[in-house]
Structures are given as structure tokens and as C-alpha cells.
mmCIF file of C-alpha atoms and ligand atoms in Angstrom:
data_model
loop_
_atom_site.group_PDB
_atom_site.id
_atom_site.type_symbol
_atom_site.label_atom_id
_atom_site.label_comp_id
_atom_site.label_asym_id
_atom_site.label_seq_id
_atom_site.Cartn_x
_atom_site.Cartn_y
_atom_site.Cartn_z
ATOM 1 C CA MET A 633 -70.984 56.587 155.355
ATOM 2 C CA PHE A 634 -68.178 54.700 153.715
ATOM 3 C CA ILE A 635 -68.718 54.048 149.996
ATOM 4 C CA VAL A 636 -66.322 52.147 147.766
ATOM 5 C CA LEU A 637 -66.244 52.143 143.962
ATOM 6 C CA GLU A 638 -64.902 49.070 142.224
ATOM 7 C CA GLY A 639 -64.450 47.752 138.694
ATOM 8 C CA ILE A 640 -61.852 46.559 136.226
ATOM 9 C CA ASP A 641 -59.451 49.086 134.679
ATOM 10 C CA GLY A 642 -61.367 51.221 132.171
ATOM 11 C CA SER A 643 -64.713 50.890 133.957
ATOM 12 C CA GLY A 644 -64.847 54.649 134.635
ATOM 13 C CA LYS A 645 -64.546 54.559 138.452
ATOM 14 C CA THR A 646 -62.535 57.729 138.768
ATOM 15 C CA THR A 647 -65.016 59.804 136.755
ATOM 16 C CA GLN A 648 -67.971 58.313 138.622
ATOM 17 C CA ALA A 649 -66.287 58.772 142.033
ATOM 18 C CA ALA A 650 -65.872 62.494 141.258
ATOM 19 C CA ARG A 651 -69.517 62.790 140.126
ATOM 20 C CA LEU A 652 -70.748 60.915 143.178
ATOM 21 C CA GLY A 653 -68.666 63.265 145.337
ATOM 22 C CA GLU A 654 -70.262 66.322 143.680
ATOM 23 C CA TRP A 655 -73.771 64.942 144.066
ATOM 24 C CA LEU A 656 -73.322 63.961 147.710
ATOM 25 C CA SER A 657 -71.656 67.314 148.447
ATOM 26 C CA GLY A 658 -74.829 68.976 147.153
ATOM 27 C CA LEU A 659 -76.950 66.838 149.480
ATOM 28 C CA LEU A 660 -74.788 66.672 152.587
ATOM 29 C CA GLY A 661 -72.536 69.749 152.306
ATOM 30 C CA ARG A 662 -69.095 69.960 150.710
ATOM 31 C CA GLU A 663 -67.276 69.827 154.053
ATOM 32 C CA ARG A 664 -68.942 66.494 154.837
ATOM 33 C CA VAL A 665 -67.721 64.568 151.756
ATOM 34 C CA LEU A 666 -64.268 63.203 150.971
ATOM 35 C CA VAL A 667 -63.288 61.519 147.700
ATOM 36 C CA THR A 668 -60.092 59.491 147.941
ATOM 37 C CA LYS A 669 -58.398 56.573 146.199
ATOM 38 C CA GLU A 670 -56.192 53.497 146.483
ATOM 39 C CA PRO A 671 -53.418 52.864 145.826
ATOM 40 C CA GLY A 672 -51.608 56.036 146.867
ATOM 41 C CA GLY A 673 -54.297 58.235 148.458
ATOM 42 C CA TRP A 674 -52.186 59.251 151.460
ATOM 43 C CA LEU A 675 -49.153 61.417 152.141
ATOM 44 C CA GLY A 676 -46.260 59.340 150.824
ATOM 45 C CA GLY A 677 -48.592 57.120 148.815
ATOM 46 C CA ASP A 678 -47.182 58.190 145.441
ATOM 47 C CA ALA A 679 -44.066 56.094 145.989
ATOM 48 C CA VAL A 680 -46.153 53.006 146.778
ATOM 49 C CA ARG A 681 -48.352 53.669 143.771
ATOM 50 C CA ARG A 682 -45.311 53.874 141.494
ATOM 51 C CA LEU A 683 -43.939 50.625 142.919
ATOM 52 C CA ALA A 684 -47.273 48.809 142.676
ATOM 53 C CA LEU A 685 -48.026 49.904 139.107
ATOM 54 C CA GLY A 686 -44.490 49.920 137.746
ATOM 55 C CA GLY A 687 -44.475 46.220 136.920
ATOM 56 C CA GLY A 688 -41.307 45.479 138.905
ATOM 57 C CA LEU A 689 -42.812 43.065 141.443
ATOM 58 C CA SER A 690 -42.389 39.369 140.705
ATOM 59 C CA SER A 691 -44.493 37.883 143.485
ATOM 60 C CA VAL A 692 -48.253 38.096 143.724
ATOM 61 C CA TRP A 693 -47.852 38.096 147.507
ATOM 62 C CA GLY A 694 -45.458 41.027 147.210
ATOM 63 C CA GLU A 695 -48.240 42.830 145.368
ATOM 64 C CA PHE A 696 -50.798 41.696 147.925
ATOM 65 C CA PHE A 697 -48.857 43.007 150.916
ATOM 66 C CA LEU A 698 -47.941 46.235 149.138
ATOM 67 C CA PHE A 699 -51.619 47.003 148.481
ATOM 68 C CA MET A 700 -52.438 46.027 152.077
ATOM 69 C CA MET A 701 -49.654 48.265 153.405
ATOM 70 C CA ASP A 702 -50.910 51.124 151.246
ATOM 71 C CA ARG A 703 -54.424 50.525 152.647
ATOM 72 C CA CYS A 704 -53.267 50.544 156.275
ATOM 73 C CA GLU A 705 -51.602 53.948 155.818
ATOM 74 C CA HIS A 706 -54.512 55.316 153.808
ATOM 75 C CA VAL A 707 -57.051 54.157 156.399
ATOM 76 C CA SER A 708 -55.147 55.422 159.424
ATOM 77 C CA GLY A 709 -54.107 58.754 157.892
ATOM 78 C CA VAL A 710 -57.089 59.643 155.703
ATOM 79 C CA VAL A 711 -60.172 57.405 155.854
ATOM 80 C CA MET A 712 -60.599 56.902 159.622
ATOM 81 C CA PRO A 713 -60.048 60.550 160.581
ATOM 82 C CA ALA A 714 -62.760 61.541 158.080
ATOM 83 C CA LEU A 715 -65.191 58.828 159.202
ATOM 84 C CA GLU A 716 -64.616 59.800 162.831
ATOM 85 C CA LYS A 717 -65.624 63.372 161.945
ATOM 86 C CA GLY A 718 -68.887 61.953 160.569
ATOM 87 C CA MET A 719 -67.925 62.578 156.951
ATOM 88 C CA CYS A 720 -69.050 60.538 153.985
ATOM 89 C CA VAL A 721 -65.972 58.896 152.436
ATOM 90 C CA ILE A 722 -65.988 57.776 148.795
ATOM 91 C CA CYS A 723 -63.019 55.566 148.035
ATOM 92 C CA ASP A 724 -61.939 54.681 144.481
ATOM 93 C CA ARG A 725 -60.883 51.029 145.146
ATOM 94 C CA TYR A 726 -60.506 49.281 148.519
ATOM 95 C CA THR A 727 -60.308 45.704 149.882
ATOM 96 C CA PRO A 728 -62.474 44.226 147.101
ATOM 97 C CA SER A 729 -59.753 45.260 144.595
ATOM 98 C CA THR A 730 -57.153 43.177 146.417
ATOM 99 C CA LEU A 731 -59.567 40.265 146.721
ATOM 100 C CA ALA A 732 -60.426 40.458 143.025
ATOM 101 C CA TYR A 733 -57.024 41.359 141.471
ATOM 102 C CA GLN A 734 -54.575 39.456 143.730
ATOM 103 C CA VAL A 735 -56.585 36.624 145.296
ATOM 104 C CA LEU A 736 -59.776 35.356 143.657
ATOM 105 C CA SER A 737 -58.614 35.916 140.052
ATOM 106 C CA ASN A 738 -55.464 33.882 140.605
ATOM 107 C CA PRO A 739 -55.992 30.186 139.776
ATOM 108 C CA LEU A 740 -52.892 29.308 141.843
ATOM 109 C CA ILE A 741 -54.325 30.784 145.035
ATOM 110 C CA GLY A 742 -57.057 28.841 146.798
ATOM 111 C CA SER A 743 -60.258 30.537 147.867
ATOM 112 C CA GLU A 744 -59.294 30.013 151.529
ATOM 113 C CA ALA A 745 -56.871 32.921 150.991
ATOM 114 C CA ALA A 746 -59.941 35.154 150.621
ATOM 115 C CA GLU A 747 -61.132 34.053 154.071
ATOM 116 C CA TYR A 748 -57.652 34.689 155.408
ATOM 117 C CA MET A 749 -57.603 38.162 153.952
ATOM 118 C CA THR A 750 -61.059 39.001 155.299
ATOM 119 C CA GLY A 751 -59.992 37.796 158.748
ATOM 120 C CA MET A 752 -56.749 39.751 158.537
ATOM 121 C CA SER A 753 -58.610 42.927 157.528
ATOM 122 C CA GLU A 754 -60.771 42.568 160.637
ATOM 123 C CA VAL A 755 -57.774 42.015 162.912
ATOM 124 C CA ILE A 756 -56.027 45.061 161.442
ATOM 125 C CA GLY A 757 -59.203 47.068 162.051
ATOM 126 C CA LEU A 758 -59.879 48.109 158.451
ATOM 127 C CA PRO A 759 -63.378 49.588 158.421
ATOM 128 C CA ARG A 760 -65.948 47.683 156.384
ATOM 129 C CA PRO A 761 -67.645 49.756 153.676
ATOM 130 C CA ASP A 762 -71.359 50.472 154.094
ATOM 131 C CA CYS A 763 -71.672 50.035 150.363
ATOM 132 C CA ALA A 764 -69.505 48.802 147.503
ATOM 133 C CA CYS A 765 -70.514 49.692 143.934
ATOM 134 C CA LEU A 766 -69.345 47.594 141.027
ATOM 135 C CA LEU A 767 -69.102 49.413 137.706
ATOM 136 C CA ASP A 768 -69.524 46.339 135.596
ATOM 137 C CA ILE A 769 -68.053 46.184 132.096
ATOM 138 C CA ASP A 770 -66.622 43.475 129.861
ATOM 139 C CA ALA A 771 -62.872 43.324 129.375
ATOM 140 C CA ASP A 772 -62.972 44.158 125.620
ATOM 141 C CA THR A 773 -65.028 47.334 126.006
ATOM 142 C CA ALA A 774 -62.895 48.447 128.960
ATOM 143 C CA ARG A 775 -59.719 47.834 126.968
ATOM 144 C CA ARG A 776 -60.947 49.899 124.025
ATOM 145 C CA ARG A 777 -61.653 52.791 126.412
ATOM 146 C CA LEU A 778 -58.193 52.602 127.962
ATOM 147 C CA GLU A 779 -56.531 52.538 124.554
ATOM 148 C CA THR A 780 -58.524 55.577 123.406
ATOM 149 C CA ARG A 781 -57.446 57.427 126.547
ATOM 150 C CA GLY A 782 -53.848 56.198 126.161
ATOM 151 C CA LYS A 783 -53.918 55.320 129.864
ATOM 152 C CA LEU A 784 -52.367 51.893 130.350
ATOM 153 C CA ASN A 785 -50.445 50.640 133.404
ATOM 154 C CA SER A 786 -48.498 47.417 133.966
ATOM 155 C CA PHE A 787 -51.686 45.606 135.034
ATOM 156 C CA ASP A 788 -53.243 46.303 131.659
ATOM 157 C CA ALA A 789 -50.620 44.108 129.987
ATOM 158 C CA ARG A 790 -52.125 41.091 131.779
ATOM 159 C CA GLY A 791 -54.647 40.690 129.045
ATOM 160 C CA ARG A 792 -58.286 39.896 128.521
ATOM 161 C CA ASP A 793 -58.494 36.572 130.391
ATOM 162 C CA TYR A 794 -57.062 38.115 133.543
ATOM 163 C CA PHE A 795 -59.590 40.965 133.490
ATOM 164 C CA GLU A 796 -62.482 38.571 132.842
ATOM 165 C CA ARG A 797 -61.340 36.606 135.919
ATOM 166 C CA VAL A 798 -61.194 39.830 137.939
ATOM 167 C CA ARG A 799 -64.723 40.650 136.749
ATOM 168 C CA ALA A 800 -65.926 37.155 137.734
ATOM 169 C CA ALA A 801 -64.275 37.599 141.133
ATOM 170 C CA TYR A 802 -66.286 40.785 141.699
ATOM 171 C CA ASP A 803 -69.429 38.858 140.781
ATOM 172 C CA ALA A 804 -68.559 36.173 143.329
ATOM 173 C CA LEU A 805 -68.190 38.883 146.009
ATOM 174 C CA ILE A 806 -71.584 40.347 145.093
ATOM 175 C CA LYS A 807 -73.219 36.910 145.343
ATOM 176 C CA ARG A 808 -71.626 36.386 148.730
ATOM 177 C CA PHE A 809 -72.544 39.813 150.183
ATOM 178 C CA PRO A 810 -75.585 40.982 148.161
ATOM 179 C CA ASP A 811 -76.778 43.468 150.817
ATOM 180 C CA GLU A 812 -73.483 45.392 150.684
ATOM 181 C CA TRP A 813 -73.178 45.734 146.901
ATOM 182 C CA ILE A 814 -74.711 47.744 144.074
ATOM 183 C CA LYS A 815 -73.973 46.669 140.494
ATOM 184 C CA VAL A 816 -74.252 49.191 137.673
ATOM 185 C CA ASP A 817 -73.839 48.537 133.946
ATOM 186 C CA ALA A 818 -70.769 50.660 133.151
ATOM 187 C CA SER A 819 -70.773 50.078 129.383
ATOM 188 C CA GLU A 820 -73.280 52.931 128.852
ATOM 189 C CA ASP A 821 -72.397 56.621 128.503
ATOM 190 C CA GLU A 822 -71.225 58.593 131.547
ATOM 191 C CA ASN A 823 -74.605 60.182 132.362
ATOM 192 C CA THR A 824 -76.523 56.910 132.124
ATOM 193 C CA VAL A 825 -73.990 55.151 134.363
ATOM 194 C CA PHE A 826 -74.214 57.958 136.904
ATOM 195 C CA GLY A 827 -78.026 57.717 136.844
ATOM 196 C CA GLY A 828 -77.750 54.012 137.721
ATOM 197 C CA LEU A 829 -75.268 54.766 140.485
ATOM 198 C CA LYS A 830 -77.515 57.442 141.984
ATOM 199 C CA ARG A 831 -80.536 55.137 141.962
ATOM 200 C CA GLY A 832 -78.470 52.437 143.653
ATOM 201 C CA MET A 833 -77.363 54.906 146.341
ATOM 202 C CA GLU A 834 -80.923 56.061 146.946
ATOM 203 C CA ARG A 835 -82.069 52.452 147.345
ATOM 204 C CA MET A 836 -79.174 51.651 149.673
ATOM 205 C CA PHE A 837 -79.160 54.770 151.878
ATOM 206 C CA GLY A 838 -82.644 56.330 151.542
ATOM 207 C CA THR A 839 -83.154 59.019 154.174
ATOM 208 C CA ARG A 840 -79.484 58.989 155.218
ATOM 209 C CA LEU A 841 -78.871 61.070 152.087
ATOM 210 C CA GLY A 842 -80.469 64.007 153.848
ATOM 211 C CA GLY A 843 -84.069 63.029 153.091
ATOM 212 C CA HIS A 844 -84.087 65.051 149.878
ATOM 213 C CA ALA A 845 -82.294 62.868 147.356
ATOM 214 C CA THR A 846 -83.684 63.149 143.843
HETATM 215 P P1 LIG B 2270 -56.450 52.605 139.562
HETATM 216 O O1 LIG B 2270 -55.878 53.683 140.426
HETATM 217 O O2 LIG B 2270 -57.916 52.398 139.627
HETATM 218 O O3 LIG B 2270 -56.034 52.872 138.062
HETATM 219 P P2 LIG B 2270 -56.012 54.234 137.278
HETATM 220 O O4 LIG B 2270 -54.577 54.369 136.868
HETATM 221 O O5 LIG B 2270 -56.930 53.983 136.124
HETATM 222 O O6 LIG B 2270 -56.508 55.334 138.152
HETATM 223 O O7 LIG B 2270 -55.774 51.244 139.934
HETATM 224 C C1 LIG B 2270 -54.457 51.007 139.632
HETATM 225 C C2 LIG B 2270 -54.213 49.538 139.442
HETATM 226 O O8 LIG B 2270 -53.961 48.909 140.704
HETATM 227 C C3 LIG B 2270 -55.345 48.791 138.782
HETATM 228 O O9 LIG B 2270 -54.810 48.135 137.657
HETATM 229 C C4 LIG B 2270 -55.781 47.794 139.817
HETATM 230 C C5 LIG B 2270 -54.596 47.649 140.729
HETATM 231 N N1 LIG B 2270 -54.937 47.289 142.126
HETATM 232 C C6 LIG B 2270 -54.776 45.980 142.538
HETATM 233 O O10 LIG B 2270 -54.377 45.120 141.748
HETATM 234 N N2 LIG B 2270 -55.050 45.640 143.848
HETATM 235 C C7 LIG B 2270 -55.481 46.559 144.748
HETATM 236 O O11 LIG B 2270 -55.722 46.209 145.931
HETATM 237 C C8 LIG B 2270 -55.656 47.906 144.305
HETATM 238 C C9 LIG B 2270 -56.119 48.955 145.283
HETATM 239 C C10 LIG B 2270 -55.371 48.236 142.984
#
């Protein structure tokens, strides 16, 4: 199983990815679950992460290819080996992040670029997630959370309108591929959000969760 968590900055993905990992480890066995992340979830990925988040890139296509490069290394070194062993992989961000943050949210890039990227991902052999979960939250609430945590990166300086466009881009992806997506209201407290995520997983995977999901 390949599960991807998505959402704008401050949506709580990292916390929920860890909780999902714990829950699935309880159902499937700890050795059968891997929680990983993009950008930077591979050996050598820290340097790419620093470059991507440091704010030094001037071209959106530079950003695009850097995230794609990071993904290629992450997939070949971490994700594929785990999937080939039959493990369940939970990935904090994946191709939908690039589609939402670099492509669909950018008014200067036509939507045909999304088709191009999807085609390119297939040619490269990037595995398609079995399920993508959107932790949905409005840009103002997410921003308040990030400020409270004091955890801002260069993307966070892009402001409210950018993040509302990213959120709308996620919605467009859900409309296009409704069978592959779960959407959870992420503005609630951590336990309530996790409850929604669990219910979504149970609906999506049913007996594949070991037949004893609760
Ligand atoms: P993330 O690791 O989720 O942030 P955090 O520091 O909270 O753990 O993501 C880092 C940033 O990278 C986030 O602002 C979104 C951005 N990003 C893209 O713009 N495109 C991508 O393809 C990916 C994977 C991330």
C-alpha cells in the first residue's frame, strides 16, 4: 500500500503521518510500515531540502525540477525498495505537492503542464499512490498554527492568496481523481482529525488493513 498525505503548510501532515504510521504498525506489524517524507527523505536529501526551502531559487521550473529530482532519488532509494518488500509506505508529500505548489497554483503556467507532469511521472516510473489524503484547512488558520509553532520556511512568505490557490489546486485534483483521494477537515483538534483519517482509510482499504481495523 502506498499512502500519501497532502495539505498546505500548517495542515498538520507530519503529526498525522506519524499517527497513521503508529496505527498501521499496530494492525500490520511495525516491520511492515514505513513513514517517509518529501522533500529530503533519502540519503543526501538534506542538501536538496535546504536548497528547495532556502528561498534562493528564482525560477518556478528550477523548483519544479528540484522537487522532481528529489522524488526520483527518494523513490528509487527508499519508496520502491519498501513497496517491493510488500511494506505499507506512508509518504508526507508526493507528486500532488508539486502539482499543487508549482503547477496548478501558478496563474502563469497553463493546466496542460499538469498533463505533462503526469505523463512525465509515468515515463519516469514513479509509482502511483493507492490513496492520497488531503488534510484540508484554510490559509488563515494554517498560518496561525505555523506562527504559534514558530515554524516558517521560505514558502510561507508567499502569503495567503498563494496558499488559497494551492488549496484550490488540491480540490481540483480531488475532483479529477475522486476514487484515489480522501479529504479530511484538518481545522479540528489532532484527535478529531486522526479519527477522520482513520475512517477514510477504513473506507478506502477495508480488509486490506488486516481485517481487524477499528
Ligand atoms: P514540508 O516538509 O511539508 O514542510 P515542513 O517544514 O512543515 O515539514 O514541505 C516543505 C515545503 O516544500 C512546503 O512549503 C511545500 C514545499 N513543496 C513544494 O512546493 N513542492 C513539492 O513538490 C514538495 C514535495 C514540497
